[in-house]
């Protein structure tokens, strides 16, 4: 009857569980969020040896979105498609007589405006690099220029003469002089929803909003950042702006009368440049994108700020102070300029977009390609759907993975407890040995296994205890086991020289651990009064 009951008990055990260690250390690094994985997917390429600091970076609005970099007295144009092939040489270069301070592409990508520290603004044809217009009215260095989003005829500029100018590019003349700043005008941006609204930032700590329809040429709104303003941008909605100055980036609500919504103070040094980037929405495709603020500073960090949830979602460290940042309109390329003449260009993997938006037939109309119908005579017919990814609302039916048992797991399944312990001791895997010991404690078979070990097997156990008994993670289990082993097998240990050697090693490691603990207690006694005094203050 007893044999029949034992067979019934073994037949009821249908599932198999792996023996895993319970005392596991926590991972040191936190798992990446989906957004961190998105920003880390940009394959970084260095563009070195550009002589001096990268003062300005700008992307062309038209595909394939080449970008221009201003450094020293040179402007270089780079193709983002060549970055994927590892080609970091510029596609074209334009030379100036003075240091170039700012760049801006026109909305159609055909013209490029550049300013320098002599106060001169030049407009170039991007394809031929021919200078088409020379605009000179500033008496001091020009620090920023900007083409409006829609308007192709005007240009905005500001400089160290504290004057903001609106230019008629075709006539090479100034349309408006916007006065009001009391210090250097360092940055500005044009509204994405209106060609009549502009915003400028100055070293007088103020950010002013201008409307060219106002007759007296005075600002219609002013906010105080609290520090010299290094950069200012409109956010895509047109009702919010972001300002950078000191070690903070602040968001302001223009519709609400210039109310500050949030201040991000995650940088350790001055924030030098900000721009708007876009990230893929979680669990959605590329057509669902969310806007983010990218900021770089002299501390060498690039921060990604989600201004919808008011939190920093990603941070990246670079080996030099950062001066400028820009993000491509197709969300495929990110470029960062440093103070030592290096551009860190990141290119995200993906299918290349056709410049014209699709294939065209002879008549010029877009051809619609019919989907291929898979039939049973195709090999792909029998593998269809295996690479499809689940959508957001799909119900997933998971396939149970086959559990691969180790040798000690198989022995434990057969209730061969001593053989399982000896097997795992021979493998010399600390975590597995601890896991098997914990399982034997649960089954109340560990001490019986110790009593049945022969001399060689007992030597393996003592060797393991001498190496790991003093480890804090395992000491609660192993120190008690060590005491029991010495008490139960004292006679065998006295009769064997090899076992005596293991005991001496065990004694030496315990004495060393005791010395360490005494030293730590002395240090704790010195530090505790200091901590109490500090707490009172």
Short mmCIF file of C-alpha atoms in Angstrom, two decimals:
data_model
loop_
_atom_site.label_atom_id
_atom_site.label_comp_id
_atom_site.label_asym_id
_atom_site.label_seq_id
_atom_site.Cartn_x
_atom_site.Cartn_y
_atom_site.Cartn_z
CA UNK A 1 0.00 0.00 0.00
CA UNK A 2 2.83 2.41 0.83
CA UNK A 3 4.40 1.81 -2.62
CA UNK A 4 1.06 2.50 -4.35
CA UNK A 5 0.64 5.79 -2.43
CA UNK A 6 4.17 6.90 -3.39
CA UNK A 7 3.43 6.17 -7.04
CA UNK A 8 0.18 8.18 -6.81
CA UNK A 9 2.03 11.15 -5.33
CA UNK A 10 4.68 11.16 -8.10
CA UNK A 11 1.99 10.89 -10.78
CA UNK A 12 0.20 14.00 -9.48
CA UNK A 13 3.36 16.14 -9.97
CA UNK A 14 2.82 17.34 -13.55
CA UNK A 15 4.71 20.64 -13.62
CA UNK A 16 8.46 21.03 -13.41
CA UNK A 17 10.06 24.06 -11.73
CA UNK A 18 13.70 25.08 -11.99
CA UNK A 19 15.62 25.48 -8.75
CA UNK A 20 16.67 29.14 -8.63
CA UNK A 21 18.58 31.07 -5.93
CA UNK A 22 16.37 33.19 -3.69
CA UNK A 23 19.19 35.49 -2.57
CA UNK A 24 19.75 37.40 -5.79
CA UNK A 25 21.40 40.80 -6.01
CA UNK A 26 19.38 43.61 -7.61
CA UNK A 27 20.50 44.90 -11.02
CA UNK A 28 22.73 47.97 -10.79
CA UNK A 29 21.29 49.72 -13.85
CA UNK A 30 17.62 50.52 -14.32
CA UNK A 31 15.92 49.06 -17.40
CA UNK A 32 15.58 51.39 -20.38
CA UNK A 33 12.22 52.99 -21.03
CA UNK A 34 10.76 52.86 -24.57
CA UNK A 35 11.66 56.52 -25.04
CA UNK A 36 15.25 55.96 -23.91
CA UNK A 37 15.50 53.13 -26.44
CA UNK A 38 14.18 55.50 -29.13
CA UNK A 39 16.83 58.16 -28.44
CA UNK A 40 19.55 55.53 -28.08
CA UNK A 41 18.63 54.13 -31.52
CA UNK A 42 20.31 57.12 -33.19
CA UNK A 43 23.60 55.71 -34.48
CA UNK A 44 26.22 58.30 -33.52
CA UNK A 45 28.87 59.46 -36.01
CA UNK A 46 31.64 61.96 -35.25
CA UNK A 47 32.51 64.73 -37.70
CA UNK A 48 35.92 65.85 -36.36
CA UNK A 49 38.55 68.51 -37.14
CA UNK A 50 36.28 71.51 -37.73
CA UNK A 51 38.86 73.94 -36.29
CA UNK A 52 36.71 75.75 -33.68
CA UNK A 53 33.40 75.77 -31.81
CA UNK A 54 30.24 74.89 -33.71
CA UNK A 55 28.24 78.09 -33.19
CA UNK A 56 25.14 77.20 -35.20
CA UNK A 57 23.45 74.19 -36.82
CA UNK A 58 20.45 74.31 -39.16
CA UNK A 59 18.50 71.72 -41.18
CA UNK A 60 16.98 72.34 -44.58
CA UNK A 61 13.16 72.02 -44.57
CA UNK A 62 13.18 70.18 -47.92
CA UNK A 63 14.09 66.46 -48.31
CA UNK A 64 16.57 64.85 -47.87
CA UNK A 65 17.13 67.57 -45.24
CA UNK A 66 20.86 68.42 -45.48
CA UNK A 67 22.22 70.41 -42.56
CA UNK A 68 24.61 73.35 -42.38
CA UNK A 69 27.23 73.91 -39.66
CA UNK A 70 28.87 77.26 -38.83
CA UNK A 71 32.38 77.19 -37.38
CA UNK A 72 35.17 79.76 -37.54
CA UNK A 73 34.85 81.63 -40.88
CA UNK A 74 33.29 78.64 -42.69
CA UNK A 75 29.87 77.16 -43.38
CA UNK A 76 29.80 73.49 -44.38
CA UNK A 77 26.86 71.55 -45.80
CA UNK A 78 26.47 67.86 -44.95
CA UNK A 79 24.14 65.22 -46.36
CA UNK A 80 22.47 63.03 -43.70
CA UNK A 81 22.27 60.15 -46.20
CA UNK A 82 26.06 59.96 -46.37
CA UNK A 83 26.27 59.62 -42.58
CA UNK A 84 24.66 56.18 -42.84
CA UNK A 85 27.56 55.11 -45.10
CA UNK A 86 30.18 56.55 -42.75
CA UNK A 87 31.08 59.47 -45.05
CA UNK A 88 31.69 62.54 -42.82
CA UNK A 89 33.12 64.86 -45.46
CA UNK A 90 31.05 67.99 -46.29
CA UNK A 91 29.19 68.09 -49.60
CA UNK A 92 30.05 71.80 -50.03
CA UNK A 93 31.78 74.62 -48.16
CA UNK A 94 31.32 78.41 -48.09
CA UNK A 95 34.08 80.73 -46.80
CA UNK A 96 33.63 84.09 -45.07
CA UNK A 97 35.87 86.97 -44.10
CA UNK A 98 34.86 86.82 -40.41
CA UNK A 99 33.58 84.31 -37.87
CA UNK A 100 30.11 82.97 -38.77
CA UNK A 101 27.64 83.29 -35.89
CA UNK A 102 24.23 82.07 -37.16
CA UNK A 103 22.49 80.19 -39.99
CA UNK A 104 18.94 79.85 -41.29
CA UNK A 105 17.38 78.05 -44.27
CA UNK A 106 14.41 79.52 -46.12
CA UNK A 107 11.15 77.54 -45.91
CA UNK A 108 11.69 76.00 -49.39
CA UNK A 109 15.31 75.04 -48.65
CA UNK A 110 16.67 76.87 -51.73
CA UNK A 111 18.33 79.77 -49.90
CA UNK A 112 20.64 79.89 -46.88
CA UNK A 113 21.23 83.03 -44.82
CA UNK A 114 24.40 83.43 -42.73
CA UNK A 115 25.63 86.21 -40.44
CA UNK A 116 29.11 86.98 -39.12
CA UNK A 117 30.73 89.03 -36.38
CA UNK A 118 31.40 91.97 -38.71
CA UNK A 119 27.67 92.74 -38.79
CA UNK A 120 27.15 91.44 -42.33
CA UNK A 121 24.32 89.10 -43.38
CA UNK A 122 24.60 87.19 -46.66
CA UNK A 123 22.03 85.12 -48.53
CA UNK A 124 23.32 82.22 -50.67
CA UNK A 125 21.89 79.88 -53.26
CA UNK A 126 22.29 76.45 -51.67
CA UNK A 127 23.01 74.57 -54.92
CA UNK A 128 25.52 76.99 -56.50
CA UNK A 129 26.82 78.61 -53.25
CA UNK A 130 26.50 81.99 -55.01
CA UNK A 131 25.97 85.02 -52.73
CA UNK A 132 22.69 86.65 -53.86
CA UNK A 133 22.20 89.42 -51.28
CA UNK A 134 24.37 91.32 -48.79
CA UNK A 135 22.48 92.93 -45.91
CA UNK A 136 24.41 95.45 -43.80
CA UNK A 137 22.84 97.72 -41.20
CA UNK A 138 23.94 96.35 -37.82
CA UNK A 139 26.77 98.34 -36.21
CA UNK A 140 27.90 95.44 -34.02
CA UNK A 141 28.22 91.65 -34.51
CA UNK A 142 25.03 89.86 -35.59
CA UNK A 143 24.21 86.98 -33.23
CA UNK A 144 21.11 85.42 -34.78
CA UNK A 145 19.14 85.38 -38.02
CA UNK A 146 15.88 83.60 -38.77
CA UNK A 147 13.63 83.09 -41.78
CA UNK A 148 9.89 83.09 -40.99
CA UNK A 149 8.14 79.73 -41.35
CA UNK A 150 5.98 80.70 -44.34
CA UNK A 151 7.24 84.12 -45.48
CA UNK A 152 9.95 83.86 -48.16
CA UNK A 153 10.55 87.61 -48.57
CA UNK A 154 11.65 88.73 -45.10
CA UNK A 155 14.39 87.91 -42.61
CA UNK A 156 14.76 88.58 -38.87
CA UNK A 157 18.10 89.44 -37.24
CA UNK A 158 19.51 90.69 -33.94
CA UNK A 159 22.95 91.48 -32.56
CA UNK A 160 25.19 93.15 -30.03
CA UNK A 161 23.80 96.61 -30.90
CA UNK A 162 20.60 95.58 -28.99
CA UNK A 163 18.49 96.15 -32.12
CA UNK A 164 16.16 93.61 -33.77
CA UNK A 165 15.73 94.17 -37.50
CA UNK A 166 13.19 92.89 -40.01
CA UNK A 167 14.65 92.83 -43.53
CA UNK A 168 13.23 92.95 -47.02
CA UNK A 169 15.66 90.48 -48.57
CA UNK A 170 14.91 91.27 -52.21
CA UNK A 171 15.42 95.03 -51.72
CA UNK A 172 18.34 94.62 -49.25
CA UNK A 173 16.63 97.13 -46.96
CA UNK A 174 15.40 97.27 -43.36
CA UNK A 175 11.61 97.22 -42.98
CA UNK A 176 11.49 97.66 -39.18
CA UNK A 177 13.87 98.46 -36.33
CA UNK A 178 12.49 96.88 -33.16
CA UNK A 179 13.93 98.70 -30.12
CA UNK A 180 13.54 97.76 -26.49
CA UNK A 181 16.38 95.49 -25.40
CA UNK A 182 19.07 97.05 -23.20
CA UNK A 183 21.85 94.50 -23.82
CA UNK A 184 23.12 92.09 -26.49
CA UNK A 185 20.35 90.32 -28.42
CA UNK A 186 21.58 86.74 -28.62
CA UNK A 187 18.68 84.67 -29.97
CA UNK A 188 15.26 84.74 -31.57
CA UNK A 189 12.59 82.70 -33.30
CA UNK A 190 9.59 83.14 -35.59
CA UNK A 191 6.06 81.99 -34.76
CA UNK A 192 4.99 78.74 -36.48
CA UNK A 193 1.39 79.98 -36.82
CA UNK A 194 1.84 83.64 -37.87
CA UNK A 195 4.38 85.42 -40.07
CA UNK A 196 3.86 88.65 -38.06
CA UNK A 197 4.97 87.40 -34.63
CA UNK A 198 8.57 87.03 -33.42
CA UNK A 199 10.30 86.42 -30.10
CA UNK A 200 13.82 87.54 -29.11
CA UNK A 201 16.05 86.95 -26.08
CA UNK A 202 18.77 89.19 -24.69
CA UNK A 203 21.50 89.35 -22.09
CA UNK A 204 19.31 91.86 -20.20
CA UNK A 205 17.46 88.74 -18.89
CA UNK A 206 14.30 89.60 -20.86
CA UNK A 207 12.43 87.84 -23.66
CA UNK A 208 10.23 90.06 -25.82
CA UNK A 209 7.41 89.14 -28.19
CA UNK A 210 7.05 91.42 -31.23
CA UNK A 211 4.14 91.99 -33.61
CA UNK A 212 5.06 93.82 -36.82
CA UNK A 213 1.47 95.03 -37.16
CA UNK A 214 1.92 97.31 -34.12
CA UNK A 215 2.68 100.87 -35.23
CA UNK A 216 5.02 102.01 -32.44
CA UNK A 217 7.46 99.07 -32.96
CA UNK A 218 7.31 98.16 -29.29
CA UNK A 219 7.10 94.66 -27.87
CA UNK A 220 3.62 93.35 -27.14
CA UNK A 221 4.77 91.03 -24.31
CA UNK A 222 7.83 90.73 -22.09
CA UNK A 223 8.95 88.03 -19.65
CA UNK A 224 12.00 87.93 -17.37
CA UNK A 225 14.03 84.72 -17.46
CA UNK A 226 16.19 85.77 -14.51
CA UNK A 227 19.51 85.02 -16.24
CA UNK A 228 21.13 86.07 -19.55
CA UNK A 229 19.06 84.38 -22.26
CA UNK A 230 21.12 82.10 -24.52
CA UNK A 231 18.34 80.68 -26.69
CA UNK A 232 14.58 80.95 -27.23
CA UNK A 233 12.22 78.88 -29.40
CA UNK A 234 8.54 78.71 -30.21
CA UNK A 235 6.91 75.37 -29.43
CA UNK A 236 4.85 73.84 -32.30
CA UNK A 237 1.48 75.02 -30.95
CA UNK A 238 2.52 78.68 -31.24
CA UNK A 239 1.10 79.52 -27.81
CA UNK A 240 4.15 78.44 -25.78
CA UNK A 241 7.82 79.44 -25.87
CA UNK A 242 10.87 77.88 -24.21
CA UNK A 243 13.81 79.98 -23.01
CA UNK A 244 17.31 78.86 -22.02
CA UNK A 245 19.60 80.81 -19.70
CA UNK A 246 21.84 79.94 -16.80
CA UNK A 247 21.35 76.27 -15.96
CA UNK A 248 17.57 76.28 -16.53
CA UNK A 249 15.06 75.93 -19.36
CA UNK A 250 11.72 77.66 -18.74
CA UNK A 251 8.38 77.31 -20.52
CA UNK A 252 6.07 80.32 -20.84
CA UNK A 253 2.42 80.58 -21.80
CA UNK A 254 2.00 83.52 -24.20
CA UNK A 255 -1.78 83.18 -24.44
CA UNK A 256 -1.99 83.32 -20.64
CA UNK A 257 -0.16 86.66 -20.56
CA UNK A 258 3.42 85.40 -20.18
CA UNK A 259 2.84 83.04 -17.25
CA UNK A 260 5.71 80.66 -16.48
CA UNK A 261 4.47 77.07 -16.60
CA UNK A 262 7.58 75.13 -15.59
CA UNK A 263 11.31 75.50 -15.00
CA UNK A 264 13.66 72.60 -15.78
CA UNK A 265 16.88 72.88 -13.74
CA UNK A 266 18.55 69.55 -14.56
CA UNK A 267 21.74 71.01 -16.11
CA UNK A 268 24.78 71.75 -13.95
CA UNK A 269 26.18 74.52 -16.17
CA UNK A 270 24.89 77.07 -18.66
CA UNK A 271 22.37 75.81 -21.21
CA UNK A 272 23.65 77.00 -24.58
CA UNK A 273 21.05 75.80 -27.10
CA UNK A 274 17.58 74.23 -27.33
CA UNK A 275 15.43 72.87 -30.13
CA UNK A 276 12.25 70.87 -30.67
CA UNK A 277 12.57 67.13 -31.32
CA UNK A 278 9.99 64.44 -31.85
CA UNK A 279 9.71 60.93 -30.44
CA UNK A 280 7.53 57.99 -31.33
CA UNK A 281 4.51 57.54 -29.08
CA UNK A 282 4.64 54.38 -26.95
CA UNK A 283 3.11 51.28 -28.60
CA UNK A 284 2.41 53.27 -31.81
CA UNK A 285 4.06 53.71 -35.18
CA UNK A 286 6.00 56.59 -36.65
CA UNK A 287 2.80 58.40 -37.62
CA UNK A 288 2.05 59.05 -33.93
CA UNK A 289 4.76 61.40 -32.72
CA UNK A 290 5.11 63.56 -29.60
CA UNK A 291 7.13 66.76 -29.29
CA UNK A 292 10.07 67.09 -26.91
CA UNK A 293 12.54 69.85 -26.01
CA UNK A 294 16.20 68.97 -26.58
CA UNK A 295 18.65 71.04 -24.53
CA UNK A 296 22.46 71.02 -24.47
CA UNK A 297 24.85 72.79 -22.11
CA UNK A 298 28.43 73.39 -21.10
CA UNK A 299 28.21 70.42 -18.71
CA UNK A 300 28.34 68.10 -21.75
CA UNK A 301 24.81 66.74 -21.32
CA UNK A 302 21.92 66.56 -23.75
CA UNK A 303 18.56 66.42 -21.98
CA UNK A 304 15.22 65.39 -23.49
CA UNK A 305 12.30 67.13 -21.77
CA UNK A 306 8.68 66.05 -22.07
CA UNK A 307 6.85 69.36 -21.54
CA UNK A 308 3.49 67.58 -21.59
CA UNK A 309 4.28 65.64 -18.40
CA UNK A 310 6.93 68.11 -17.16
CA UNK A 311 9.76 65.59 -16.72
CA UNK A 312 13.15 64.69 -18.20
CA UNK A 313 12.77 61.44 -20.13
CA UNK A 314 16.33 60.89 -21.40
CA UNK A 315 19.85 62.15 -20.75
CA UNK A 316 23.03 61.61 -22.74
CA UNK A 317 26.63 62.52 -21.85
CA UNK A 318 29.21 63.82 -24.35
CA UNK A 319 32.98 64.27 -23.80
CA UNK A 320 33.05 68.06 -24.39
CA UNK A 321 31.00 71.21 -23.67
CA UNK A 322 28.07 71.45 -26.10
CA UNK A 323 27.32 74.65 -28.04
CA UNK A 324 24.45 73.89 -30.45
CA UNK A 325 21.80 71.29 -31.26
CA UNK A 326 19.36 70.70 -34.11
CA UNK A 327 16.83 68.04 -35.12
CA UNK A 328 15.78 67.18 -38.68
CA UNK A 329 12.16 67.70 -39.83
CA UNK A 330 11.84 64.00 -40.79
CA UNK A 331 12.87 62.94 -37.23
CA UNK A 332 15.71 60.83 -38.61
CA UNK A 333 18.81 62.89 -37.78
CA UNK A 334 20.07 64.67 -34.66
CA UNK A 335 23.23 66.81 -34.68
CA UNK A 336 25.10 68.36 -31.74
CA UNK A 337 28.03 70.80 -32.00
CA UNK A 338 30.78 70.98 -29.37
CA UNK A 339 33.29 73.61 -28.29
CA UNK A 340 36.28 71.64 -29.59
CA UNK A 341 35.21 71.43 -33.25
CA UNK A 342 33.41 68.07 -33.29
CA UNK A 343 29.87 67.39 -34.51
CA UNK A 344 28.08 64.36 -33.05
CA UNK A 345 25.58 63.38 -35.73
CA UNK A 346 23.04 60.68 -34.86
CA UNK A 347 21.13 58.89 -37.60
CA UNK A 348 18.13 56.68 -36.79
CA UNK A 349 17.68 53.47 -38.75
CA UNK A 350 14.63 53.14 -40.98
CA UNK A 351 13.39 52.91 -44.52
CA UNK A 352 14.65 55.73 -46.72
CA UNK A 353 11.87 57.98 -47.95
CA UNK A 354 11.62 58.66 -51.64
CA UNK A 355 12.16 62.36 -52.21
CA UNK A 356 9.20 62.79 -54.51
CA UNK A 357 6.89 60.97 -52.08
CA UNK A 358 6.26 57.96 -54.35
CA UNK A 359 7.00 56.40 -57.73
CA UNK A 360 5.56 58.05 -60.83
CA UNK A 361 4.73 56.64 -64.22
CA UNK A 362 5.49 58.15 -67.62
CA UNK A 363 2.55 60.60 -67.46
CA UNK A 364 3.74 61.93 -64.12
CA UNK A 365 0.96 60.46 -62.00
CA UNK A 366 1.74 58.39 -58.93
CA UNK A 367 1.48 54.70 -59.69
CA UNK A 368 -0.40 52.50 -57.23
CA UNK A 369 1.29 49.13 -56.77
CA UNK A 370 -1.15 46.28 -56.22
CA UNK A 371 -0.40 44.03 -53.23
CA UNK A 372 1.12 40.67 -54.06
CA UNK A 373 -1.22 37.73 -53.52
CA UNK A 374 0.48 34.77 -51.85
CA UNK A 375 -0.58 31.38 -53.18
CA UNK A 376 0.13 27.87 -51.80
CA UNK A 377 2.81 27.30 -54.44
CA UNK A 378 5.01 29.97 -52.78
CA UNK A 379 7.28 29.05 -49.91
CA UNK A 380 6.41 32.35 -48.16
CA UNK A 381 2.75 31.28 -48.09
CA UNK A 382 3.50 28.76 -45.32
CA UNK A 383 5.44 31.34 -43.24
CA UNK A 384 3.00 34.23 -43.59
CA UNK A 385 2.20 36.16 -40.43
CA UNK A 386 5.13 34.86 -38.40
CA UNK A 387 6.97 38.20 -38.42
CA UNK A 388 3.89 40.35 -37.77
CA UNK A 389 3.96 42.42 -34.60
CA UNK A 390 0.83 42.61 -32.42
CA UNK A 391 -1.25 45.78 -32.51
CA UNK A 392 -2.40 47.60 -29.41
CA UNK A 393 -5.78 45.84 -29.08
CA UNK A 394 -4.72 42.30 -30.06
CA UNK A 395 -5.08 39.42 -27.60
CA UNK A 396 -1.82 37.52 -27.27
CA UNK A 397 -1.75 33.74 -26.83
CA UNK A 398 1.66 32.90 -25.42
CA UNK A 399 3.36 29.61 -26.24
CA UNK A 400 4.78 27.81 -23.24
CA UNK A 401 8.54 27.52 -23.48
CA UNK A 402 10.11 24.14 -22.90
CA UNK A 403 12.04 24.10 -19.65
CA UNK A 404 15.60 22.82 -19.97
CA UNK A 405 16.56 21.06 -16.75
CA UNK A 406 20.08 21.00 -15.38
CA UNK A 407 21.57 17.80 -13.99
CA UNK A 408 20.85 18.71 -10.35
CA UNK A 409 17.24 19.58 -11.28
CA UNK A 410 16.77 16.14 -12.80
CA UNK A 411 18.22 14.46 -9.70
CA UNK A 412 15.99 16.49 -7.38
CA UNK A 413 13.00 15.51 -9.51
CA UNK A 414 13.93 11.85 -8.84
CA UNK A 415 14.40 12.59 -5.09
CA UNK A 416 18.13 11.72 -5.28
CA UNK A 417 19.04 14.47 -2.83
CA UNK A 418 22.66 13.58 -2.05
CA UNK A 419 23.53 13.06 -5.71
CA UNK A 420 21.99 16.46 -6.54
CA UNK A 421 24.12 18.17 -3.87
CA UNK A 422 27.33 16.45 -5.04
CA UNK A 423 26.55 17.24 -8.67
CA UNK A 424 26.08 20.96 -8.05
CA UNK A 425 29.21 21.11 -5.85
CA UNK A 426 31.26 19.68 -8.72
CA UNK A 427 29.96 22.37 -11.11
CA UNK A 428 31.29 25.11 -8.75
CA UNK A 429 28.42 27.52 -9.51
CA UNK A 430 27.82 29.43 -6.28
CA UNK A 431 24.23 30.53 -7.02
CA UNK A 432 23.15 27.02 -8.03
CA UNK A 433 24.74 25.47 -4.92
CA UNK A 434 22.88 27.91 -2.67
CA UNK A 435 19.63 27.23 -4.55
CA UNK A 436 19.97 23.45 -4.10
CA UNK A 437 20.79 23.87 -0.40
CA UNK A 438 17.70 26.05 0.11
CA UNK A 439 15.57 23.43 -1.66
CA UNK A 440 17.01 20.67 0.56
CA UNK A 441 16.28 22.78 3.66
CA UNK A 442 12.68 23.12 2.46
CA UNK A 443 12.47 19.35 2.02
CA UNK A 444 14.26 18.80 5.39
CA UNK A 445 16.92 16.63 3.74
CA UNK A 446 20.08 18.79 3.94
CA UNK A 447 21.50 17.39 7.20
CA UNK A 448 20.75 13.83 6.08
CA UNK A 449 22.71 14.47 2.88
CA UNK A 450 25.64 15.84 4.90
CA UNK A 451 25.71 12.73 7.09
CA UNK A 452 25.78 10.43 4.00
CA UNK A 453 28.69 12.18 2.22
CA UNK A 454 31.93 10.23 1.84
CA UNK A 455 35.36 11.77 2.52
CA UNK A 456 35.90 13.21 -0.98
CA UNK A 457 32.37 14.62 -1.19
CA UNK A 458 32.73 16.11 2.29
CA UNK A 459 35.94 17.78 1.09
CA UNK A 460 34.00 19.44 -1.74
CA UNK A 461 31.44 20.77 0.75
CA UNK A 462 34.10 22.10 3.17
CA UNK A 463 35.97 23.76 0.29
CA UNK A 464 32.76 25.55 -0.75
CA UNK A 465 32.06 26.63 2.83
CA UNK A 466 35.59 27.99 3.35
CA UNK A 467 35.26 30.20 0.26
CA UNK A 468 31.69 31.47 0.68
CA UNK A 469 30.62 31.15 4.34
CA UNK A 470 31.70 34.73 5.21
CA UNK A 471 29.94 36.38 2.25
CA UNK A 472 27.18 38.62 3.69
CA UNK A 473 24.60 37.47 1.12
CA UNK A 474 24.96 33.79 2.11
CA UNK A 475 26.30 33.90 5.68
CA UNK A 476 22.88 33.43 7.32
CA UNK A 477 22.56 30.00 5.68
CA UNK A 478 26.18 28.87 5.36
CA UNK A 479 27.45 29.75 8.86
CA UNK A 480 24.72 27.63 10.45
CA UNK A 481 25.45 24.79 8.03
CA UNK A 482 29.19 25.03 8.79
CA UNK A 483 28.53 24.59 12.50
CA UNK A 484 26.34 21.54 11.89
CA UNK A 485 28.88 19.94 9.49
CA UNK A 486 31.70 20.28 12.04
CA UNK A 487 29.55 18.82 14.82
CA UNK A 488 28.23 15.87 12.74
CA UNK A 489 31.48 14.92 10.96
CA UNK A 490 34.07 15.81 13.65
CA UNK A 491 35.48 12.26 13.76
CA UNK A 492 35.97 12.08 9.96
CA UNK A 493 37.66 15.51 9.96
CA UNK A 494 40.14 14.44 12.67
CA UNK A 495 41.12 11.32 10.71
CA UNK A 496 41.74 13.11 7.38
CA UNK A 497 44.60 15.55 6.70
CA UNK A 498 42.82 16.98 3.61
CA UNK A 499 39.71 17.81 5.64
CA UNK A 500 41.88 19.42 8.34
CA UNK A 501 43.36 21.69 5.66
CA UNK A 502 39.86 22.83 4.64
CA UNK A 503 39.01 23.54 8.28
CA UNK A 504 42.19 25.66 8.64
CA UNK A 505 41.23 27.65 5.55
CA UNK A 506 37.73 28.12 6.97
CA UNK A 507 39.15 29.33 10.29
CA UNK A 508 41.47 31.78 8.49
CA UNK A 509 38.64 33.31 6.45
CA UNK A 510 36.43 33.71 9.56
CA UNK A 511 39.25 35.43 11.48
CA UNK A 512 39.79 37.81 8.54
CA UNK A 513 36.07 38.63 8.45
CA UNK A 514 36.10 39.33 12.20
CA UNK A 515 39.02 41.78 11.79
CA UNK A 516 37.10 43.60 9.05
CA UNK A 517 33.97 43.83 11.20
CA UNK A 518 35.98 45.23 14.17
CA UNK A 519 37.50 47.89 11.88
CA UNK A 520 34.09 48.85 10.58
CA UNK A 521 32.76 49.20 14.13
CA UNK A 522 35.65 51.55 14.99
CA UNK A 523 34.88 53.68 11.93
CA UNK A 524 31.19 53.73 12.83
CA UNK A 525 32.07 54.90 16.34
CA UNK A 526 34.05 57.81 14.88
CA UNK A 527 31.38 58.85 12.36
CA UNK A 528 28.27 58.55 14.58
CA UNK A 529 29.02 61.61 16.83
CA UNK A 530 29.77 63.71 13.74
CA UNK A 531 26.44 62.74 12.17
CA UNK A 532 24.59 63.66 15.39
CA UNK A 533 26.27 67.10 15.48
CA UNK A 534 25.42 67.67 11.81
CA UNK A 535 21.79 66.66 12.42
CA UNK A 536 21.41 69.25 15.20
CA UNK A 537 22.51 72.03 12.86
#
